[in-house]
Amino acid sequence: MRPEDLLCPSPKGLYSPAGDFYVDPVRAVPRALITHGHSDHARRGHGQVLATRETLDLMALRYGANFAGATQALAYGESVDINGVRVTAHPAGHVLGSAQMALDWRGLTIVASGDYKDAADPTCAPFAPVRCHVFISEATFGLPVFRHPDAAAETAKLVNSVGLFPERAHILGAYSLGKAQRMMALLRQAGHAAPLYVHGALTEITDYYEAKGMALGPIRPVKGVAKAELAGAIVIAPPMALTDVWTRNFPDPVTAFASGWMRVRARARQRGIELPLVVSDHADWDGLTASVAATGCEELWVTHGAEDALVHWAGTRGLRARPLHMVGYAEEDEDAQAAAEGEPPPAAAEGEAEAGAGDGAP
Amino acid sequence: MNRFAALLDRLAYEPRRNAKIRLMADYFRATPDPERGVALAALTGKLAFTNAKPGLIRTLIAERTDPVLFEMSYDYVGDLSETVALMWPAPPKAAPAANHPPFLSEIVEGLEVLPKRDLPGQLAQWLDGLDETGRWALLKLITGALRVGASARLAKTAVAALGDIPPDEVELVWPGLTMPYRELFAWVEGRAERPETLDPAPFRPVMLAHAVEDEGFGGLAAADFAAEWKWDGIRVQAVSGRSLEGERVTRLYSRTGEDLSAAFPDLVAALDFEGALDGELLVVREARVQSFNVLQQRLNRKTVTAKMLAEFPAHIRAYDLLTEGGEDLRPLPFRARRARLEALAARLIAGGHDRLDLSPMVPFASWEALAAARADPAGAGAGPDAAAVEGVMLKRWDTPYLPGRPKGPWWKWKRDPHTVDAVLMYAQRGHGKRSSYYSDYTFGVWTAGEDGDVLVPVGKAYFGFTDAELLEIDKFVRSATVNRFGPVREVLHAPDEGLVLEIAFEGLARSTRHKSGVAMRFPRVARLRWDKPPREADRLETLEALLRSEG
Ligand SMILES: [Zn+2]
Ligand SMILES: [Zn+2]
């Protein structure tokens, strides 16, 4: 009996030959376990979907009620049998409803963790390491340069900046599911009691968080608010909106961005961010390595991100590890980043043409 | 140090001048002496450490991290100090609390007295005590690579903002002050009297000219203006006075207030007068002004040798007098200042002074006559010095000496070929024997953007510089890279930091392919303007005006 008989990589995502189901498949399949509601993990059009109640609700918000043929909710700690494979959901600490899926079959345990973080987050249940034989980990921030600082201290930077520039609006870019609501909660913990204004893309999900009992304080849609009223206000928007003409509606805005990528200066500069906040919903390097160790696993499989470094680290610990080279998983942050990197700067492209323009001169 | 590092970090990301001032003022307000004074020294470029070489930093990190993970990380981040700052392992939580985050002032004091062999251990201990941003700033500081996203002038403006004091006042007392500037802070905060200007030879902020667009004398009366040659040298302010002990102190400042005295001991020793004058630094051999290229050869030398002093004698061609014998002449109209300057120069020359002379006036009755003189300086009085003339300067007879760049009183009207001062924005590796150098340069000029001025690329140049200049630019590109795109590097190009290139070109054409709307014919690097802050580079409007005049 090999672990691959229980779970193995396939072009559509992780597949269980024993249970005949997929975990976070990137294409439509008859039966899927979904770890969390981010669009790269939770796609529409599957036959049957097994996920936490929150993940199912968030998928319905995003895709409409008919996003799958049938759905089944699984609470944390609850198990269900699929063709002889026992599936149990455990909190992943990534966003509201995020779950690690533990698969037990003939005495073998594999944990597919989806995305996770071991740092505290007031908007979701804390990550709980699960003992297993094989642990499947992401490696979004799988390099030792990624060490996320205390989120409260990063949040304080934003609050202080509002104090220093009360005549300017602060636009905070934050991923619309999870990060945005976590920043709202962190701002409240930091004592910022004023209304928070939100971009239209955030309202439904934020309403859902509040309906689940999260107290996020006064939240107002920014649409229709007079420019002058936004002086000194914090406006939360999806990252893509930061570079949009939409930002012209604000008084001399300071653009902030909450993301683990902000750790590296060149990345923040590339995006023209003026106030980078290093706040991530993924585990940092210390978090990844500590979490892997805490599972007591005998083997580590790495799905997406900086696989090589994490695999190398495992090797130095005598832990068997392999990259799965899964494609199709990246946060929206990362997608935008990749697009930006693939494109030469406009000035350099012009410079090329310039060389030709000089021809024919004396 | 963590707090100071956070300020540096924020300044690096903040493009707005006023916001930078407020960030610095906020820091000064919240930080006690002497820490803020040491920070002020760092912000104004007064701290220069080169204690640690990159090799030492690599050794320290190699002792603490896995080499494969380090290489992967360095490859990803692309900057050694930043990689090490981020990767540096946190000391064990149980470490003694004696490891409080070190103050900048402690570090600066420590670096001055530390024996070389103790540096690695001390550096490691400091790094243990700092956060990521603090480590980054410390590593940049001790490798001499600290770049401040604000000019010295802006830092002083922030100090002035603590009280209700004009920035020029701070500038005036500044030369007499030293780190940690306790008396300066006490004064601006209203706790003490204005510090005595102990420096008998302080810098005065200079007055600058606007460029005459070719279409443009509309409305100006020739009789209101004086004209002089615009010399192709370095604008300097020579100041001389006596200290309280009666000792003569003479200094030579660049137009940004940088003290150039050490590079021109021959000239400083020769100047013997009481006052402050404005003039052009030139190399003069056998009574003939040499071209800028000759001056450049002297500027390029790192150390001053007797041979160089003999070969490249420095000289001042004076064109304005700001103070004389303790009297401030700046409120006087140009006509009166010129008369005082002529009298002073006559006295000095009569007294045997051979390093100073007077920049002659260019008489003209009409703009047409001036245009003719500008086109033929040799025939219009400049004689054998004509090669060092790069145009004419126009100064209103009736205006006082006003610091900054007031619109109206002073104009510069450059000669053809056209030149423009542009800012280096991107550099690309060359081909063939230049493949290891960044030798192709995309440069830009200022134009109004959404939030103030932005640089817009106007062309690309890949020749015109000497081999020595290529080395200088290449070194600059590598140390000032902010982004990499394959073979292209984006270099720092902020109002107060970056490299200004004087670009010569033969003409302009309209272009729809370029964002700027103009294409240059035969652009080349005429010279490097290390002396010029990017904010003083030319504007797109200058090129557009030229375009219109060229049809
Ligand atoms: Zn996710
Ligand atoms: Zn993911």
PDB file of N, CA and C in Angstrom, chain A residues 22-103:
ATOM      1  N   TYR A  22     -11.568  14.367  -5.602  1.00  0.00           N
ATOM      2  CA  TYR A  22     -10.454  15.313  -5.744  1.00  0.00           C
ATOM      3  C   TYR A  22     -10.446  16.274  -4.556  1.00  0.00           C
ATOM      4  N   VAL A  23      -9.266  16.857  -4.292  1.00  0.00           N
ATOM      5  CA  VAL A  23      -9.175  17.945  -3.311  1.00  0.00           C
ATOM      6  C   VAL A  23      -8.821  19.232  -4.074  1.00  0.00           C
ATOM      7  N   ASP A  24      -9.643  20.261  -3.926  1.00  0.00           N
ATOM      8  CA  ASP A  24      -9.434  21.560  -4.597  1.00  0.00           C
ATOM      9  C   ASP A  24      -9.122  21.432  -6.088  1.00  0.00           C
ATOM     10  N   PRO A  25      -9.910  20.679  -6.839  1.00  0.00           N
ATOM     11  CA  PRO A  25      -9.585  20.513  -8.258  1.00  0.00           C
ATOM     12  C   PRO A  25      -9.695  21.831  -9.027  1.00  0.00           C
ATOM     13  N   VAL A  26      -8.820  21.970 -10.032  1.00  0.00           N
ATOM     14  CA  VAL A  26      -8.818  23.209 -10.822  1.00  0.00           C
ATOM     15  C   VAL A  26      -9.785  23.116 -11.998  1.00  0.00           C
ATOM     16  N   ARG A  27     -10.314  21.904 -12.249  1.00  0.00           N
ATOM     17  CA  ARG A  27     -11.347  21.784 -13.277  1.00  0.00           C
ATOM     18  C   ARG A  27     -12.560  21.049 -12.690  1.00  0.00           C
ATOM     19  N   ALA A  28     -13.698  21.121 -13.401  1.00  0.00           N
ATOM     20  CA  ALA A  28     -14.921  20.508 -12.885  1.00  0.00           C
ATOM     21  C   ALA A  28     -14.766  18.988 -12.806  1.00  0.00           C
ATOM     22  N   VAL A  29     -15.141  18.423 -11.663  1.00  0.00           N
ATOM     23  CA  VAL A  29     -15.037  16.966 -11.438  1.00  0.00           C
ATOM     24  C   VAL A  29     -16.334  16.488 -10.784  1.00  0.00           C
ATOM     25  N   PRO A  30     -16.567  15.170 -10.794  1.00  0.00           N
ATOM     26  CA  PRO A  30     -17.819  14.675 -10.196  1.00  0.00           C
ATOM     27  C   PRO A  30     -17.871  14.880  -8.688  1.00  0.00           C
ATOM     28  N   ARG A  31     -16.700  14.734  -7.998  1.00  0.00           N
ATOM     29  CA  ARG A  31     -16.748  14.845  -6.549  1.00  0.00           C
ATOM     30  C   ARG A  31     -15.511  15.571  -6.025  1.00  0.00           C
ATOM     31  N   ALA A  32     -15.714  16.615  -5.228  1.00  0.00           N
ATOM     32  CA  ALA A  32     -14.591  17.436  -4.776  1.00  0.00           C
ATOM     33  C   ALA A  32     -14.684  17.756  -3.290  1.00  0.00           C
ATOM     34  N   LEU A  33     -13.530  17.722  -2.602  1.00  0.00           N
ATOM     35  CA  LEU A  33     -13.412  18.310  -1.271  1.00  0.00           C
ATOM     36  C   LEU A  33     -12.781  19.694  -1.483  1.00  0.00           C
ATOM     37  N   ILE A  34     -13.363  20.713  -0.861  1.00  0.00           N
ATOM     38  CA  ILE A  34     -12.834  22.069  -1.037  1.00  0.00           C
ATOM     39  C   ILE A  34     -12.330  22.566   0.314  1.00  0.00           C
ATOM     40  N   THR A  35     -11.048  22.973   0.336  1.00  0.00           N
ATOM     41  CA  THR A  35     -10.453  23.382   1.620  1.00  0.00           C
ATOM     42  C   THR A  35     -10.913  24.764   2.061  1.00  0.00           C
ATOM     43  N   HIS A  36     -11.069  25.707   1.098  1.00  0.00           N
ATOM     44  CA  HIS A  36     -11.499  27.052   1.482  1.00  0.00           C
ATOM     45  C   HIS A  36     -11.998  27.817   0.269  1.00  0.00           C
ATOM     46  N   GLY A  37     -12.590  28.981   0.540  1.00  0.00           N
ATOM     47  CA  GLY A  37     -13.360  29.681  -0.493  1.00  0.00           C
ATOM     48  C   GLY A  37     -12.581  30.503  -1.498  1.00  0.00           C
ATOM     49  N   HIS A  38     -11.241  30.606  -1.408  1.00  0.00           N
ATOM     50  CA  HIS A  38     -10.493  31.389  -2.410  1.00  0.00           C
ATOM     51  C   HIS A  38     -10.670  30.784  -3.789  1.00  0.00           C
ATOM     52  N   SER A  39     -10.734  31.671  -4.799  1.00  0.00           N
ATOM     53  CA  SER A  39     -11.174  31.216  -6.120  1.00  0.00           C
ATOM     54  C   SER A  39     -10.228  30.217  -6.768  1.00  0.00           C
ATOM     55  N   ASP A  40      -8.960  30.217  -6.374  1.00  0.00           N
ATOM     56  CA  ASP A  40      -8.053  29.241  -6.994  1.00  0.00           C
ATOM     57  C   ASP A  40      -8.224  27.848  -6.399  1.00  0.00           C
ATOM     58  N   HIS A  41      -8.883  27.746  -5.265  1.00  0.00           N
ATOM     59  CA  HIS A  41      -9.124  26.448  -4.641  1.00  0.00           C
ATOM     60  C   HIS A  41     -10.583  26.011  -4.820  1.00  0.00           C
ATOM     61  N   ALA A  42     -11.472  26.971  -4.781  1.00  0.00           N
ATOM     62  CA  ALA A  42     -12.913  26.672  -4.849  1.00  0.00           C
ATOM     63  C   ALA A  42     -13.450  27.102  -6.207  1.00  0.00           C
ATOM     64  N   ARG A  43     -13.594  26.133  -7.117  1.00  0.00           N
ATOM     65  CA  ARG A  43     -14.105  26.482  -8.450  1.00  0.00           C
ATOM     66  C   ARG A  43     -15.542  25.990  -8.574  1.00  0.00           C
ATOM     67  N   ARG A  44     -16.227  26.526  -9.556  1.00  0.00           N
ATOM     68  CA  ARG A  44     -17.631  26.162  -9.729  1.00  0.00           C
ATOM     69  C   ARG A  44     -17.761  24.952 -10.652  1.00  0.00           C
ATOM     70  N   GLY A  45     -18.956  24.332 -10.636  1.00  0.00           N
ATOM     71  CA  GLY A  45     -19.287  23.330 -11.649  1.00  0.00           C
ATOM     72  C   GLY A  45     -18.985  21.887 -11.278  1.00  0.00           C
ATOM     73  N   HIS A  46     -18.603  21.643 -10.020  1.00  0.00           N
ATOM     74  CA  HIS A  46     -18.382  20.246  -9.630  1.00  0.00           C
ATOM     75  C   HIS A  46     -19.721  19.560  -9.395  1.00  0.00           C
ATOM     76  N   GLY A  47     -19.700  18.179  -9.462  1.00  0.00           N
ATOM     77  CA  GLY A  47     -20.926  17.417  -9.196  1.00  0.00           C
ATOM     78  C   GLY A  47     -21.315  17.520  -7.727  1.00  0.00           C
ATOM     79  N   GLN A  48     -20.475  16.923  -6.854  1.00  0.00           N
ATOM     80  CA  GLN A  48     -20.750  16.995  -5.421  1.00  0.00           C
ATOM     81  C   GLN A  48     -19.588  17.699  -4.730  1.00  0.00           C
ATOM     82  N   VAL A  49     -19.927  18.591  -3.793  1.00  0.00           N
ATOM     83  CA  VAL A  49     -18.889  19.335  -3.079  1.00  0.00           C
ATOM     84  C   VAL A  49     -19.034  19.100  -1.580  1.00  0.00           C
ATOM     85  N   LEU A  50     -17.900  18.710  -0.969  1.00  0.00           N
ATOM     86  CA  LEU A  50     -17.849  18.558   0.479  1.00  0.00           C
ATOM     87  C   LEU A  50     -16.926  19.641   1.024  1.00  0.00           C
ATOM     88  N   ALA A  51     -17.434  20.453   1.951  1.00  0.00           N
ATOM     89  CA  ALA A  51     -16.636  21.554   2.512  1.00  0.00           C
ATOM     90  C   ALA A  51     -17.292  21.996   3.803  1.00  0.00           C
ATOM     91  N   THR A  52     -16.652  22.943   4.510  1.00  0.00           N
ATOM     92  CA  THR A  52     -17.303  23.465   5.716  1.00  0.00           C
ATOM     93  C   THR A  52     -18.515  24.302   5.287  1.00  0.00           C
ATOM     94  N   ARG A  53     -19.427  24.521   6.215  1.00  0.00           N
ATOM     95  CA  ARG A  53     -20.616  25.334   5.960  1.00  0.00           C
ATOM     96  C   ARG A  53     -20.213  26.710   5.417  1.00  0.00           C
ATOM     97  N   GLU A  54     -19.193  27.306   6.074  1.00  0.00           N
ATOM     98  CA  GLU A  54     -18.762  28.660   5.686  1.00  0.00           C
ATOM     99  C   GLU A  54     -18.217  28.682   4.261  1.00  0.00           C
ATOM    100  N   THR A  55     -17.409  27.672   3.943  1.00  0.00           N
ATOM    101  CA  THR A  55     -16.851  27.626   2.583  1.00  0.00           C
ATOM    102  C   THR A  55     -17.974  27.475   1.560  1.00  0.00           C
ATOM    103  N   LEU A  56     -18.958  26.614   1.855  1.00  0.00           N
ATOM    104  CA  LEU A  56     -20.089  26.441   0.930  1.00  0.00           C
ATOM    105  C   LEU A  56     -20.858  27.759   0.768  1.00  0.00           C
ATOM    106  N   ASP A  57     -21.073  28.444   1.885  1.00  0.00           N
ATOM    107  CA  ASP A  57     -21.808  29.716   1.814  1.00  0.00           C
ATOM    108  C   ASP A  57     -21.043  30.756   0.991  1.00  0.00           C
ATOM    109  N   LEU A  58     -19.728  30.807   1.216  1.00  0.00           N
ATOM    110  CA  LEU A  58     -18.916  31.791   0.493  1.00  0.00           C
ATOM    111  C   LEU A  58     -18.876  31.487  -1.001  1.00  0.00           C
ATOM    112  N   MET A  59     -18.866  30.187  -1.324  1.00  0.00           N
ATOM    113  CA  MET A  59     -18.915  29.802  -2.748  1.00  0.00           C
ATOM    114  C   MET A  59     -20.250  30.222  -3.356  1.00  0.00           C
ATOM    115  N   ALA A  60     -21.316  30.042  -2.587  1.00  0.00           N
ATOM    116  CA  ALA A  60     -22.637  30.438  -3.097  1.00  0.00           C
ATOM    117  C   ALA A  60     -22.699  31.952  -3.303  1.00  0.00           C
ATOM    118  N   LEU A  61     -22.051  32.715  -2.385  1.00  0.00           N
ATOM    119  CA  LEU A  61     -22.024  34.174  -2.543  1.00  0.00           C
ATOM    120  C   LEU A  61     -21.309  34.568  -3.823  1.00  0.00           C
ATOM    121  N   ARG A  62     -20.230  33.873  -4.090  1.00  0.00           N
ATOM    122  CA  ARG A  62     -19.400  34.241  -5.235  1.00  0.00           C
ATOM    123  C   ARG A  62     -19.996  33.755  -6.552  1.00  0.00           C
ATOM    124  N   TYR A  63     -20.497  32.506  -6.549  1.00  0.00           N
ATOM    125  CA  TYR A  63     -20.902  31.898  -7.818  1.00  0.00           C
ATOM    126  C   TYR A  63     -22.415  31.768  -7.988  1.00  0.00           C
ATOM    127  N   GLY A  64     -23.192  32.064  -6.948  1.00  0.00           N
ATOM    128  CA  GLY A  64     -24.629  31.819  -7.018  1.00  0.00           C
ATOM    129  C   GLY A  64     -24.944  30.460  -6.392  1.00  0.00           C
ATOM    130  N   ALA A  65     -26.222  30.272  -6.017  1.00  0.00           N
ATOM    131  CA  ALA A  65     -26.619  29.083  -5.242  1.00  0.00           C
ATOM    132  C   ALA A  65     -26.355  27.780  -5.992  1.00  0.00           C
ATOM    133  N   ASN A  66     -26.366  27.802  -7.313  1.00  0.00           N
ATOM    134  CA  ASN A  66     -26.218  26.559  -8.074  1.00  0.00           C
ATOM    135  C   ASN A  66     -24.789  26.294  -8.524  1.00  0.00           C
ATOM    136  N   PHE A  67     -23.825  26.605  -7.644  1.00  0.00           N
ATOM    137  CA  PHE A  67     -22.420  26.474  -8.063  1.00  0.00           C
ATOM    138  C   PHE A  67     -21.984  25.018  -8.184  1.00  0.00           C
ATOM    139  N   ALA A  68     -22.796  24.062  -7.605  1.00  0.00           N
ATOM    140  CA  ALA A  68     -22.433  22.641  -7.682  1.00  0.00           C
ATOM    141  C   ALA A  68     -23.719  21.821  -7.770  1.00  0.00           C
ATOM    142  N   GLY A  69     -23.582  20.556  -8.206  1.00  0.00           N
ATOM    143  CA  GLY A  69     -24.759  19.686  -8.291  1.00  0.00           C
ATOM    144  C   GLY A  69     -25.359  19.461  -6.917  1.00  0.00           C
ATOM    145  N   ALA A  70     -24.526  19.096  -5.960  1.00  0.00           N
ATOM    146  CA  ALA A  70     -24.990  18.864  -4.593  1.00  0.00           C
ATOM    147  C   ALA A  70     -23.896  19.252  -3.631  1.00  0.00           C
ATOM    148  N   THR A  71     -24.272  19.655  -2.427  1.00  0.00           N
ATOM    149  CA  THR A  71     -23.259  20.049  -1.440  1.00  0.00           C
ATOM    150  C   THR A  71     -23.501  19.310  -0.134  1.00  0.00           C
ATOM    151  N   GLN A  72     -22.401  19.136   0.603  1.00  0.00           N
ATOM    152  CA  GLN A  72     -22.511  18.544   1.930  1.00  0.00           C
ATOM    153  C   GLN A  72     -21.573  19.297   2.854  1.00  0.00           C
ATOM    154  N   ALA A  73     -22.095  19.724   4.014  1.00  0.00           N
ATOM    155  CA  ALA A  73     -21.280  20.488   4.953  1.00  0.00           C
ATOM    156  C   ALA A  73     -20.622  19.563   5.967  1.00  0.00           C
ATOM    157  N   LEU A  74     -19.387  19.929   6.304  1.00  0.00           N
ATOM    158  CA  LEU A  74     -18.629  19.148   7.262  1.00  0.00           C
ATOM    159  C   LEU A  74     -18.063  20.125   8.298  1.00  0.00           C
ATOM    160  N   ALA A  75     -18.428  19.920   9.571  1.00  0.00           N
ATOM    161  CA  ALA A  75     -17.927  20.821  10.617  1.00  0.00           C
ATOM    162  C   ALA A  75     -16.535  20.383  11.033  1.00  0.00           C
ATOM    163  N   TYR A  76     -15.775  21.330  11.673  1.00  0.00           N
ATOM    164  CA  TYR A  76     -14.450  20.972  12.184  1.00  0.00           C
ATOM    165  C   TYR A  76     -14.599  19.812  13.156  1.00  0.00           C
ATOM    166  N   GLY A  77     -13.762  18.789  13.013  1.00  0.00           N
ATOM    167  CA  GLY A  77     -13.786  17.639  13.921  1.00  0.00           C
ATOM    168  C   GLY A  77     -14.747  16.565  13.476  1.00  0.00           C
ATOM    169  N   GLU A  78     -15.580  16.896  12.502  1.00  0.00           N
ATOM    170  CA  GLU A  78     -16.572  15.945  12.022  1.00  0.00           C
ATOM    171  C   GLU A  78     -15.956  15.084  10.902  1.00  0.00           C
ATOM    172  N   SER A  79     -16.424  13.798  10.805  1.00  0.00           N
ATOM    173  CA  SER A  79     -15.882  12.908   9.775  1.00  0.00           C
ATOM    174  C   SER A  79     -16.997  12.387   8.891  1.00  0.00           C
ATOM    175  N   VAL A  80     -16.599  12.006   7.671  1.00  0.00           N
ATOM    176  CA  VAL A  80     -17.557  11.396   6.768  1.00  0.00           C
ATOM    177  C   VAL A  80     -16.799  10.335   5.972  1.00  0.00           C
ATOM    178  N   ASP A  81     -17.504   9.257   5.600  1.00  0.00           N
ATOM    179  CA  ASP A  81     -16.851   8.163   4.875  1.00  0.00           C
ATOM    180  C   ASP A  81     -17.149   8.288   3.388  1.00  0.00           C
ATOM    181  N   ILE A  82     -16.110   8.308   2.558  1.00  0.00           N
ATOM    182  CA  ILE A  82     -16.328   8.316   1.111  1.00  0.00           C
ATOM    183  C   ILE A  82     -15.622   7.110   0.521  1.00  0.00           C
ATOM    184  N   ASN A  83     -16.370   6.131   0.084  1.00  0.00           N
ATOM    185  CA  ASN A  83     -15.829   4.893  -0.520  1.00  0.00           C
ATOM    186  C   ASN A  83     -14.732   4.263   0.336  1.00  0.00           C
ATOM    187  N   GLY A  84     -14.940   4.279   1.646  1.00  0.00           N
ATOM    188  CA  GLY A  84     -13.964   3.643   2.532  1.00  0.00           C
ATOM    189  C   GLY A  84     -12.877   4.559   3.038  1.00  0.00           C
ATOM    190  N   VAL A  85     -12.818   5.784   2.539  1.00  0.00           N
ATOM    191  CA  VAL A  85     -11.843   6.762   3.034  1.00  0.00           C
ATOM    192  C   VAL A  85     -12.568   7.671   4.027  1.00  0.00           C
ATOM    193  N   ARG A  86     -11.984   7.766   5.245  1.00  0.00           N
ATOM    194  CA  ARG A  86     -12.610   8.622   6.231  1.00  0.00           C
ATOM    195  C   ARG A  86     -12.023  10.035   6.109  1.00  0.00           C
ATOM    196  N   VAL A  87     -12.899  11.015   5.881  1.00  0.00           N
ATOM    197  CA  VAL A  87     -12.473  12.407   5.683  1.00  0.00           C
ATOM    198  C   VAL A  87     -12.880  13.219   6.905  1.00  0.00           C
ATOM    199  N   THR A  88     -11.901  13.931   7.508  1.00  0.00           N
ATOM    200  CA  THR A  88     -12.177  14.768   8.678  1.00  0.00           C
ATOM    201  C   THR A  88     -11.674  16.187   8.420  1.00  0.00           C
ATOM    202  N   ALA A  89     -12.483  17.184   8.792  1.00  0.00           N
ATOM    203  CA  ALA A  89     -12.084  18.584   8.607  1.00  0.00           C
ATOM    204  C   ALA A  89     -11.454  19.122   9.893  1.00  0.00           C
ATOM    205  N   HIS A  90     -10.328  19.852   9.722  1.00  0.00           N
ATOM    206  CA  HIS A  90      -9.657  20.495  10.859  1.00  0.00           C
ATOM    207  C   HIS A  90      -9.374  21.947  10.493  1.00  0.00           C
ATOM    208  N   PRO A  91      -9.422  22.861  11.460  1.00  0.00           N
ATOM    209  CA  PRO A  91      -9.206  24.274  11.117  1.00  0.00           C
ATOM    210  C   PRO A  91      -7.807  24.522  10.533  1.00  0.00           C
ATOM    211  N   ALA A  92      -7.757  25.369   9.478  1.00  0.00           N
ATOM    212  CA  ALA A  92      -6.480  25.683   8.828  1.00  0.00           C
ATOM    213  C   ALA A  92      -5.997  27.089   9.172  1.00  0.00           C
ATOM    214  N   GLY A  93      -6.879  27.889   9.814  1.00  0.00           N
ATOM    215  CA  GLY A  93      -6.450  29.231  10.249  1.00  0.00           C
ATOM    216  C   GLY A  93      -6.182  30.202   9.118  1.00  0.00           C
ATOM    217  N   HIS A  94      -6.614  29.890   7.911  1.00  0.00           N
ATOM    218  CA  HIS A  94      -6.286  30.729   6.730  1.00  0.00           C
ATOM    219  C   HIS A  94      -7.320  31.841   6.558  1.00  0.00           C
ATOM    220  N   VAL A  95      -8.589  31.458   6.376  1.00  0.00           N
ATOM    221  CA  VAL A  95      -9.704  32.416   6.317  1.00  0.00           C
ATOM    222  C   VAL A  95     -10.916  31.741   6.959  1.00  0.00           C
ATOM    223  N   LEU A  96     -11.993  32.479   7.080  1.00  0.00           N
ATOM    224  CA  LEU A  96     -13.210  31.908   7.670  1.00  0.00           C
ATOM    225  C   LEU A  96     -13.604  30.629   6.925  1.00  0.00           C
ATOM    226  N   GLY A  97     -13.774  29.539   7.680  1.00  0.00           N
ATOM    227  CA  GLY A  97     -14.200  28.269   7.084  1.00  0.00           C
ATOM    228  C   GLY A  97     -13.089  27.428   6.506  1.00  0.00           C
ATOM    229  N   SER A  98     -11.859  27.922   6.492  1.00  0.00           N
ATOM    230  CA  SER A  98     -10.783  27.136   5.857  1.00  0.00           C
ATOM    231  C   SER A  98     -10.504  25.875   6.665  1.00  0.00           C
ATOM    232  N   ALA A  99     -10.312  24.777   5.935  1.00  0.00           N
ATOM    233  CA  ALA A  99     -10.151  23.480   6.597  1.00  0.00           C
ATOM    234  C   ALA A  99      -8.984  22.708   5.994  1.00  0.00           C
ATOM    235  N   GLN A 100      -8.291  21.975   6.860  1.00  0.00           N
ATOM    236  CA  GLN A 100      -7.376  20.955   6.367  1.00  0.00           C
ATOM    237  C   GLN A 100      -8.217  19.697   6.249  1.00  0.00           C
ATOM    238  N   MET A 101      -8.023  18.944   5.180  1.00  0.00           N
ATOM    239  CA  MET A 101      -8.776  17.707   5.005  1.00  0.00           C
ATOM    240  C   MET A 101      -7.854  16.531   5.348  1.00  0.00           C
ATOM    241  N   ALA A 102      -8.203  15.811   6.432  1.00  0.00           N
ATOM    242  CA  ALA A 102      -7.422  14.632   6.824  1.00  0.00           C
ATOM    243  C   ALA A 102      -8.091  13.392   6.239  1.00  0.00           C
ATOM    244  N   LEU A 103      -7.303  12.594   5.525  1.00  0.00           N
ATOM    245  CA  LEU A 103      -7.842  11.383   4.897  1.00  0.00           C
ATOM    246  C   LEU A 103      -7.247  10.170   5.599  1.00  0.00           C
TER     247      LEU A 103
END
